[in-house]
mmCIF file of C-alpha atoms in Angstrom:
data_model
loop_
_atom_site.group_PDB
_atom_site.id
_atom_site.type_symbol
_atom_site.label_atom_id
_atom_site.label_comp_id
_atom_site.label_asym_id
_atom_site.label_seq_id
_atom_site.Cartn_x
_atom_site.Cartn_y
_atom_site.Cartn_z
ATOM 1 C CA MET A 1 -90.960 -84.467 55.255
ATOM 2 C CA ASN A 2 -87.763 -82.450 55.355
ATOM 3 C CA SER A 3 -84.818 -84.452 56.250
ATOM 4 C CA VAL A 4 -83.125 -81.743 58.384
ATOM 5 C CA TYR A 5 -86.499 -81.566 60.355
ATOM 6 C CA GLN A 6 -86.775 -85.217 60.845
ATOM 7 C CA ARG A 7 -83.258 -85.678 62.004
ATOM 8 C CA ILE A 8 -83.284 -83.184 64.482
ATOM 9 C CA ILE A 9 -86.753 -83.954 66.105
ATOM 10 C CA GLY A 10 -85.630 -87.547 66.051
ATOM 11 C CA ALA A 11 -82.481 -86.661 68.135
ATOM 12 C CA LEU A 12 -84.734 -85.461 70.966
ATOM 13 C CA GLN A 13 -85.686 -87.673 73.892
ATOM 14 C CA THR A 14 -89.509 -87.624 73.915
ATOM 15 C CA ASN A 15 -89.679 -87.608 77.826
ATOM 16 C CA ALA A 16 -87.427 -84.382 77.969
ATOM 17 C CA ILE A 17 -88.750 -82.069 75.450
ATOM 18 C CA PRO A 18 -88.113 -78.388 76.387
ATOM 19 C CA LYS A 19 -90.659 -75.764 76.223
ATOM 20 C CA VAL A 20 -90.415 -72.251 74.632
ATOM 21 C CA ARG A 21 -90.004 -69.433 77.140
ATOM 22 C CA ALA A 22 -89.863 -66.691 74.608
ATOM 23 C CA ILE A 23 -89.859 -65.635 71.033
ATOM 24 C CA HIS A 24 -87.719 -62.502 70.436
ATOM 25 C CA ILE A 25 -88.441 -60.530 67.419
ATOM 26 C CA MET A 26 -87.166 -56.941 67.076
ATOM 27 C CA LYS A 27 -90.078 -54.389 67.174
ATOM 28 C CA GLU A 28 -88.496 -51.045 67.125
ATOM 29 C CA GLY A 29 -85.663 -49.495 64.926
ATOM 30 C CA LEU A 30 -86.351 -52.207 62.216
ATOM 31 C CA ASP A 31 -84.163 -50.248 59.710
ATOM 32 C CA SER A 32 -81.625 -48.675 62.093
ATOM 33 C CA ASN A 33 -80.883 -51.577 64.458
ATOM 34 C CA PRO A 34 -78.542 -53.985 62.885
ATOM 35 C CA ASN A 35 -79.555 -56.669 65.042
ATOM 36 C CA ALA A 36 -83.172 -56.625 63.619
ATOM 37 C CA LYS A 37 -82.258 -59.110 60.997
ATOM 38 C CA PHE A 38 -81.894 -61.767 63.656
ATOM 39 C CA GLY A 39 -84.364 -63.195 65.922
ATOM 40 C CA ALA A 40 -84.130 -65.646 68.811
ATOM 41 C CA ILE A 41 -86.022 -68.706 70.067
ATOM 42 C CA GLU A 42 -85.507 -68.895 73.962
ATOM 43 C CA LEU A 43 -86.070 -72.311 75.756
ATOM 44 C CA ASP A 44 -87.210 -72.769 79.281
ATOM 45 C CA ASP A 45 -83.564 -73.677 80.344
ATOM 46 C CA GLY A 46 -82.218 -70.554 78.641
ATOM 47 C CA THR A 47 -80.864 -72.101 75.476
ATOM 48 C CA ILE A 48 -81.145 -69.690 72.664
ATOM 49 C CA GLY A 49 -81.343 -70.494 68.922
ATOM 50 C CA LEU A 50 -80.925 -67.747 66.434
ATOM 51 C CA THR A 51 -82.801 -67.358 63.057
ATOM 52 C CA TYR A 52 -82.577 -64.778 60.264
ATOM 53 C CA THR A 53 -85.577 -62.455 60.030
ATOM 54 C CA LYS A 54 -85.239 -60.571 57.010
ATOM 55 C CA LEU A 55 -86.283 -63.323 54.581
ATOM 56 C CA GLY A 56 -89.189 -62.847 52.150
ATOM 57 C CA GLY A 57 -90.794 -59.979 54.221
ATOM 58 C CA ALA A 58 -90.960 -62.220 57.299
ATOM 59 C CA LEU A 59 -89.803 -59.459 59.689
ATOM 60 C CA LYS A 60 -92.750 -57.260 58.802
ATOM 61 C CA VAL A 61 -95.154 -60.171 59.112
ATOM 62 C CA LEU A 62 -93.753 -61.056 62.453
ATOM 63 C CA GLN A 63 -94.545 -57.632 64.069
ATOM 64 C CA ASP A 64 -98.040 -59.246 64.601
ATOM 65 C CA ASP A 65 -97.078 -61.430 67.584
ATOM 66 C CA SER A 66 -100.508 -62.984 67.761
ATOM 67 C CA LEU A 67 -99.181 -65.275 65.081
ATOM 68 C CA TYR A 68 -96.838 -66.951 67.542
ATOM 69 C CA GLN A 69 -98.043 -66.016 71.244
ATOM 70 C CA GLN A 70 -99.911 -69.536 71.341
ATOM 71 C CA PHE A 71 -96.444 -71.321 71.221
ATOM 72 C CA LEU A 72 -95.209 -69.714 74.539
ATOM 73 C CA GLY A 73 -95.035 -72.400 77.162
ATOM 74 C CA GLN A 74 -95.598 -75.105 74.686
ATOM 75 C CA PRO A 75 -93.129 -78.047 73.728
ATOM 76 C CA VAL A 76 -90.545 -76.424 71.253
ATOM 77 C CA THR A 77 -91.514 -79.377 68.823
ATOM 78 C CA GLU A 78 -94.795 -77.606 68.176
ATOM 79 C CA LEU A 79 -92.915 -74.397 67.021
ATOM 80 C CA ALA A 80 -90.451 -76.437 65.100
ATOM 81 C CA LYS A 81 -93.315 -77.857 62.897
ATOM 82 C CA LEU A 82 -93.519 -74.334 61.351
ATOM 83 C CA TYR A 83 -90.298 -74.999 59.696
ATOM 84 C CA LEU A 84 -92.305 -77.434 57.230
ATOM 85 C CA GLU A 85 -94.836 -74.567 56.370
ATOM 86 C CA PRO A 86 -94.527 -72.447 53.068
ATOM 87 C CA ALA A 87 -94.765 -69.005 54.454
ATOM 88 C CA PRO A 88 -91.263 -67.370 55.164
ATOM 89 C CA TRP A 89 -92.306 -66.079 58.676
ATOM 90 C CA GLN A 90 -93.115 -69.658 59.496
ATOM 91 C CA GLN A 91 -89.941 -71.095 58.201
ATOM 92 C CA VAL A 92 -88.081 -68.523 60.235
ATOM 93 C CA LEU A 93 -89.556 -69.266 63.442
ATOM 94 C CA GLY A 94 -89.386 -73.041 62.607
ATOM 95 C CA SER A 95 -85.730 -72.900 62.008
ATOM 96 C CA GLY A 96 -85.005 -71.016 64.998
ATOM 97 C CA ALA A 97 -86.761 -73.726 67.084
ATOM 98 C CA LEU A 98 -84.686 -76.238 65.197
ATOM 99 C CA ASN A 99 -81.394 -74.427 66.105
ATOM 100 C CA ALA A 100 -82.541 -74.004 69.786
ATOM 101 C CA ILE A 101 -83.090 -77.796 69.960
ATOM 102 C CA SER A 102 -79.722 -78.497 68.319
ATOM 103 C CA GLN A 103 -78.008 -76.136 70.646
ATOM 104 C CA LYS A 104 -79.540 -77.851 73.735
ATOM 105 C CA LEU A 105 -78.428 -81.160 72.551
ATOM 106 C CA LEU A 106 -74.924 -80.201 71.794
ATOM 107 C CA ARG A 107 -74.670 -78.769 75.352
ATOM 108 C CA GLU A 108 -75.994 -81.856 76.980
ATOM 109 C CA ARG A 109 -73.315 -83.724 75.045
ATOM 110 C CA GLY A 110 -70.764 -81.468 76.471
ATOM 111 C CA PHE A 111 -69.808 -80.350 72.914
ATOM 112 C CA GLU A 112 -66.785 -77.902 72.973
ATOM 113 C CA TYR A 113 -67.067 -75.260 70.330
ATOM 114 C CA SER A 114 -63.808 -74.010 68.476
ATOM 115 C CA LYS A 115 -63.322 -70.548 67.953
ATOM 116 C CA ALA A 116 -63.944 -69.755 64.205
ATOM 117 C CA GLU A 117 -61.186 -69.803 61.657
ATOM 118 C CA ASP A 118 -61.175 -67.252 58.960
ATOM 119 C CA THR A 119 -64.044 -67.852 56.676
ATOM 120 C CA LEU A 120 -61.884 -68.352 53.695
ATOM 121 C CA ALA A 121 -59.773 -70.597 55.748
ATOM 122 C CA LEU A 122 -62.720 -73.124 55.799
ATOM 123 C CA LEU A 123 -62.287 -73.680 52.082
ATOM 124 C CA LYS A 124 -58.578 -74.701 52.348
ATOM 125 C CA LEU A 125 -57.822 -72.533 49.272
ATOM 126 C CA THR A 126 -55.057 -73.643 46.847
ATOM 127 C CA ALA A 127 -53.861 -72.305 43.347
ATOM 128 C CA GLY A 128 -56.280 -73.294 40.735
ATOM 129 C CA ASP A 129 -59.372 -73.019 42.824
ATOM 130 C CA ARG A 130 -62.613 -71.466 41.673
ATOM 131 C CA VAL A 131 -64.990 -70.351 44.501
ATOM 132 C CA GLY A 132 -68.740 -70.522 44.336
ATOM 133 C CA MET A 133 -70.782 -68.361 46.559
ATOM 134 C CA VAL A 134 -74.458 -68.555 47.404
ATOM 135 C CA GLY A 135 -74.945 -65.360 49.124
ATOM 136 C CA PHE A 136 -73.158 -62.139 48.572
ATOM 137 C CA PHE A 137 -70.124 -61.452 50.791
ATOM 138 C CA PRO A 138 -68.289 -58.357 49.553
ATOM 139 C CA PRO A 139 -65.178 -58.445 51.837
ATOM 140 C CA LEU A 140 -64.549 -62.154 50.952
ATOM 141 C CA ILE A 141 -65.119 -61.308 47.157
ATOM 142 C CA ASP A 142 -62.369 -58.444 47.501
ATOM 143 C CA SER A 143 -60.097 -60.871 49.322
ATOM 144 C CA LEU A 144 -60.374 -63.559 46.864
ATOM 145 C CA LYS A 145 -59.800 -61.057 43.842
ATOM 146 C CA GLU A 146 -56.683 -59.884 45.592
ATOM 147 C CA GLN A 147 -55.490 -63.361 45.818
ATOM 148 C CA GLY A 148 -56.353 -64.019 42.063
ATOM 149 C CA ILE A 149 -58.713 -66.661 42.830
ATOM 150 C CA PRO A 150 -61.784 -66.424 40.278
ATOM 151 C CA VAL A 151 -65.303 -66.393 42.115
ATOM 152 C CA THR A 152 -68.673 -67.216 40.963
ATOM 153 C CA VAL A 153 -71.669 -65.652 42.786
ATOM 154 C CA ILE A 154 -75.256 -66.831 42.543
ATOM 155 C CA GLU A 155 -77.645 -64.037 42.691
ATOM 156 C CA LEU A 156 -81.447 -63.667 42.568
ATOM 157 C CA LYS A 157 -81.628 -60.202 40.905
ATOM 158 C CA ALA A 158 -80.963 -60.423 37.296
ATOM 159 C CA GLU A 159 -80.120 -56.639 37.001
ATOM 160 C CA LEU A 160 -76.996 -57.579 39.080
ATOM 161 C CA ALA A 161 -75.545 -60.078 36.882
ATOM 162 C CA ARG A 162 -72.232 -59.257 35.299
ATOM 163 C CA ALA A 163 -68.811 -60.544 34.270
ATOM 164 C CA GLU A 164 -65.463 -59.048 35.082
ATOM 165 C CA GLU A 165 -62.021 -60.260 35.698
ATOM 166 C CA ASN A 166 -61.994 -63.162 38.115
ATOM 167 C CA LEU A 167 -65.812 -62.374 39.012
ATOM 168 C CA LEU A 168 -69.023 -63.923 37.445
ATOM 169 C CA VAL A 169 -72.208 -62.812 38.929
ATOM 170 C CA THR A 170 -75.152 -64.979 37.617
ATOM 171 C CA THR A 171 -78.620 -65.984 38.283
ATOM 172 C CA ASP A 172 -77.979 -69.627 37.073
ATOM 173 C CA PRO A 173 -77.114 -72.122 40.022
ATOM 174 C CA GLN A 174 -75.743 -74.477 37.394
ATOM 175 C CA ALA A 175 -72.596 -72.354 37.461
ATOM 176 C CA LEU A 176 -71.681 -73.875 40.667
ATOM 177 C CA THR A 177 -70.929 -76.989 38.985
ATOM 178 C CA TYR A 178 -67.733 -75.428 37.665
ATOM 179 C CA CYS A 179 -66.627 -74.530 41.143
ATOM 180 C CA ASN A 180 -64.496 -76.798 43.446
ATOM 181 C CA LYS A 181 -64.831 -74.730 46.654
ATOM 182 C CA ILE A 182 -68.262 -73.543 47.743
ATOM 183 C CA LEU A 183 -69.549 -70.910 50.261
ATOM 184 C CA ILE A 184 -73.126 -71.074 51.213
ATOM 185 C CA THR A 185 -75.104 -68.715 53.332
ATOM 186 C CA GLY A 186 -77.135 -70.271 56.258
ATOM 187 C CA THR A 187 -80.374 -68.565 55.086
ATOM 188 C CA THR A 188 -80.613 -71.589 52.489
ATOM 189 C CA VAL A 189 -81.512 -73.642 55.273
ATOM 190 C CA ILE A 190 -84.344 -71.533 56.419
ATOM 191 C CA ASN A 191 -85.844 -71.430 52.909
ATOM 192 C CA HIS A 192 -85.320 -75.088 52.017
ATOM 193 C CA THR A 193 -83.103 -74.018 49.027
ATOM 194 C CA LEU A 194 -79.871 -75.914 50.470
ATOM 195 C CA ASN A 195 -81.284 -79.261 49.334
ATOM 196 C CA THR A 196 -81.749 -77.909 45.782
ATOM 197 C CA LEU A 197 -78.056 -76.647 45.710
ATOM 198 C CA LEU A 198 -76.178 -79.454 47.424
ATOM 199 C CA PRO A 199 -76.610 -81.865 44.304
ATOM 200 C CA LEU A 200 -75.055 -79.057 42.078
ATOM 201 C CA VAL A 201 -71.958 -79.103 44.377
ATOM 202 C CA LYS A 202 -71.504 -82.791 45.259
ATOM 203 C CA ASP A 203 -68.255 -82.952 43.306
ATOM 204 C CA ALA A 204 -66.810 -80.096 45.039
ATOM 205 C CA ASP A 205 -63.781 -80.592 47.379
ATOM 206 C CA GLU A 206 -65.180 -78.102 50.166
ATOM 207 C CA VAL A 207 -68.550 -76.947 50.835
ATOM 208 C CA ALA A 208 -68.884 -74.391 53.568
ATOM 209 C CA LEU A 209 -72.108 -73.253 55.257
ATOM 210 C CA ILE A 210 -71.866 -70.080 57.328
ATOM 211 C CA GLY A 211 -73.935 -67.530 59.119
ATOM 212 C CA PRO A 212 -75.308 -66.789 62.604
ATOM 213 C CA SER A 213 -78.405 -68.810 61.723
ATOM 214 C CA VAL A 214 -76.304 -71.979 61.150
ATOM 215 C CA GLY A 215 -76.925 -73.682 64.603
ATOM 216 C CA LEU A 216 -78.088 -77.213 63.580
ATOM 217 C CA LEU A 217 -76.619 -80.406 64.637
ATOM 218 C CA PRO A 218 -73.466 -80.555 62.604
ATOM 219 C CA GLU A 219 -74.021 -84.140 61.768
ATOM 220 C CA VAL A 220 -77.143 -83.484 60.093
ATOM 221 C CA LEU A 221 -75.560 -81.027 57.813
ATOM 222 C CA PHE A 222 -72.329 -83.279 57.157
ATOM 223 C CA GLU A 223 -74.591 -86.079 56.185
ATOM 224 C CA LEU A 224 -76.151 -83.713 53.480
ATOM 225 C CA GLY A 225 -72.721 -83.220 52.020
ATOM 226 C CA VAL A 226 -71.634 -79.903 53.715
ATOM 227 C CA THR A 227 -67.963 -80.403 54.750
ATOM 228 C CA SER A 228 -67.700 -77.378 57.364
ATOM 229 C CA VAL A 229 -70.016 -75.092 59.095
ATOM 230 C CA GLY A 230 -69.543 -71.676 60.670
ATOM 231 C CA GLY A 231 -72.115 -70.296 63.048
ATOM 232 C CA ARG A 232 -72.738 -68.714 66.420
ATOM 233 C CA VAL A 233 -73.421 -70.168 69.802
ATOM 234 C CA ILE A 234 -75.065 -67.993 72.591
ATOM 235 C CA LEU A 235 -72.921 -68.348 75.737
ATOM 236 C CA ASP A 236 -74.704 -65.822 77.977
ATOM 237 C CA GLY A 237 -78.348 -65.423 77.159
ATOM 238 C CA GLU A 238 -79.136 -62.506 79.398
ATOM 239 C CA THR A 239 -76.301 -60.418 78.090
ATOM 240 C CA PHE A 240 -76.949 -61.390 74.398
ATOM 241 C CA LEU A 241 -80.622 -60.228 74.647
ATOM 242 C CA LYS A 242 -79.537 -56.934 76.222
ATOM 243 C CA ARG A 243 -77.124 -56.401 73.474
ATOM 244 C CA TRP A 244 -79.192 -57.412 70.593
ATOM 245 C CA GLN A 245 -82.078 -55.194 71.789
ATOM 246 C CA GLY A 246 -79.981 -52.341 71.990
ATOM 247 C CA GLY A 247 -78.246 -52.858 68.670
ATOM 248 C CA GLU A 248 -74.840 -53.554 70.063
ATOM 249 C CA LYS A 249 -72.247 -56.135 69.090
ATOM 250 C CA TRP A 250 -72.760 -59.330 70.980
ATOM 251 C CA LYS A 251 -69.094 -59.698 72.101
ATOM 252 C CA SER A 252 -68.414 -62.406 74.813
ATOM 253 C CA SER A 253 -72.254 -63.145 75.004
ATOM 254 C CA ALA A 254 -71.690 -65.192 71.750
ATOM 255 C CA LEU A 255 -69.032 -67.242 70.346
ATOM 256 C CA ARG A 256 -68.551 -67.497 66.475
ATOM 257 C CA TYR A 257 -67.394 -70.956 65.777
ATOM 258 C CA SER A 258 -66.397 -73.156 62.925
ATOM 259 C CA LEU A 259 -66.150 -76.978 62.554
ATOM 260 C CA HIS A 260 -64.900 -79.296 59.679
ATOM 261 C CA ASN A 261 -66.452 -82.616 59.349
ATOM 262 C CA SER A 262 -62.974 -84.258 60.059
ATOM 263 C CA GLN A 263 -62.833 -82.764 63.380
ATOM 264 C CA TYR A 264 -66.382 -83.860 64.358
ATOM 265 C CA GLN A 265 -67.269 -87.310 66.142
#
């Protein structure tokens, strides 16, 4: 059984399992609304866990809400079980449930989120570094190239592979072994590819996992070998959902945060 799933479910008190109040999936403006790529699992206490919906055609499948209506009013652990299933739409909903559970537990602990550092600051860059990226982050690549820091990007589409000055785009994940600073998109947690990537970067100095869907208990990710996380926490669920539905920026309804393993206890 998946270790991420086991650790998060194991952290719940079995006599206080929250229920699912709502599953928010965008149904209109799927191509025009920038927020359509995110969905939200809302618990009965108002806690919200985010997930990324445009993974393997999941958003199109999730337009059929009969697939998940039965989970409303049920313990969130039932929804979380979908994370273990093979279909992308199931993993999308299951990971959102695990994020919601994690955010509830962190709030109960009184955890204080620190405002996010610049993404590249998480890598603690120095001269001589080579950055490996799983996920294409154009602004970050441009910044690294300006600093003269070479970048290796792992890409799924072979037609995008190329090599130019200080930039290698390749379909071969083994290329990460030549990089000492690593940046990984949070979608790798959803589709279960993070566990296959981390052995390739076990000798890296820094491994940062970033994205709005990175809302899991930090210690679970740190135990796997991630050194820092950058995610989002929803501070005001009602305002967030209005902004999300309207395609607006989330502003003060959410906080972009980052955390290094050296800061976490």
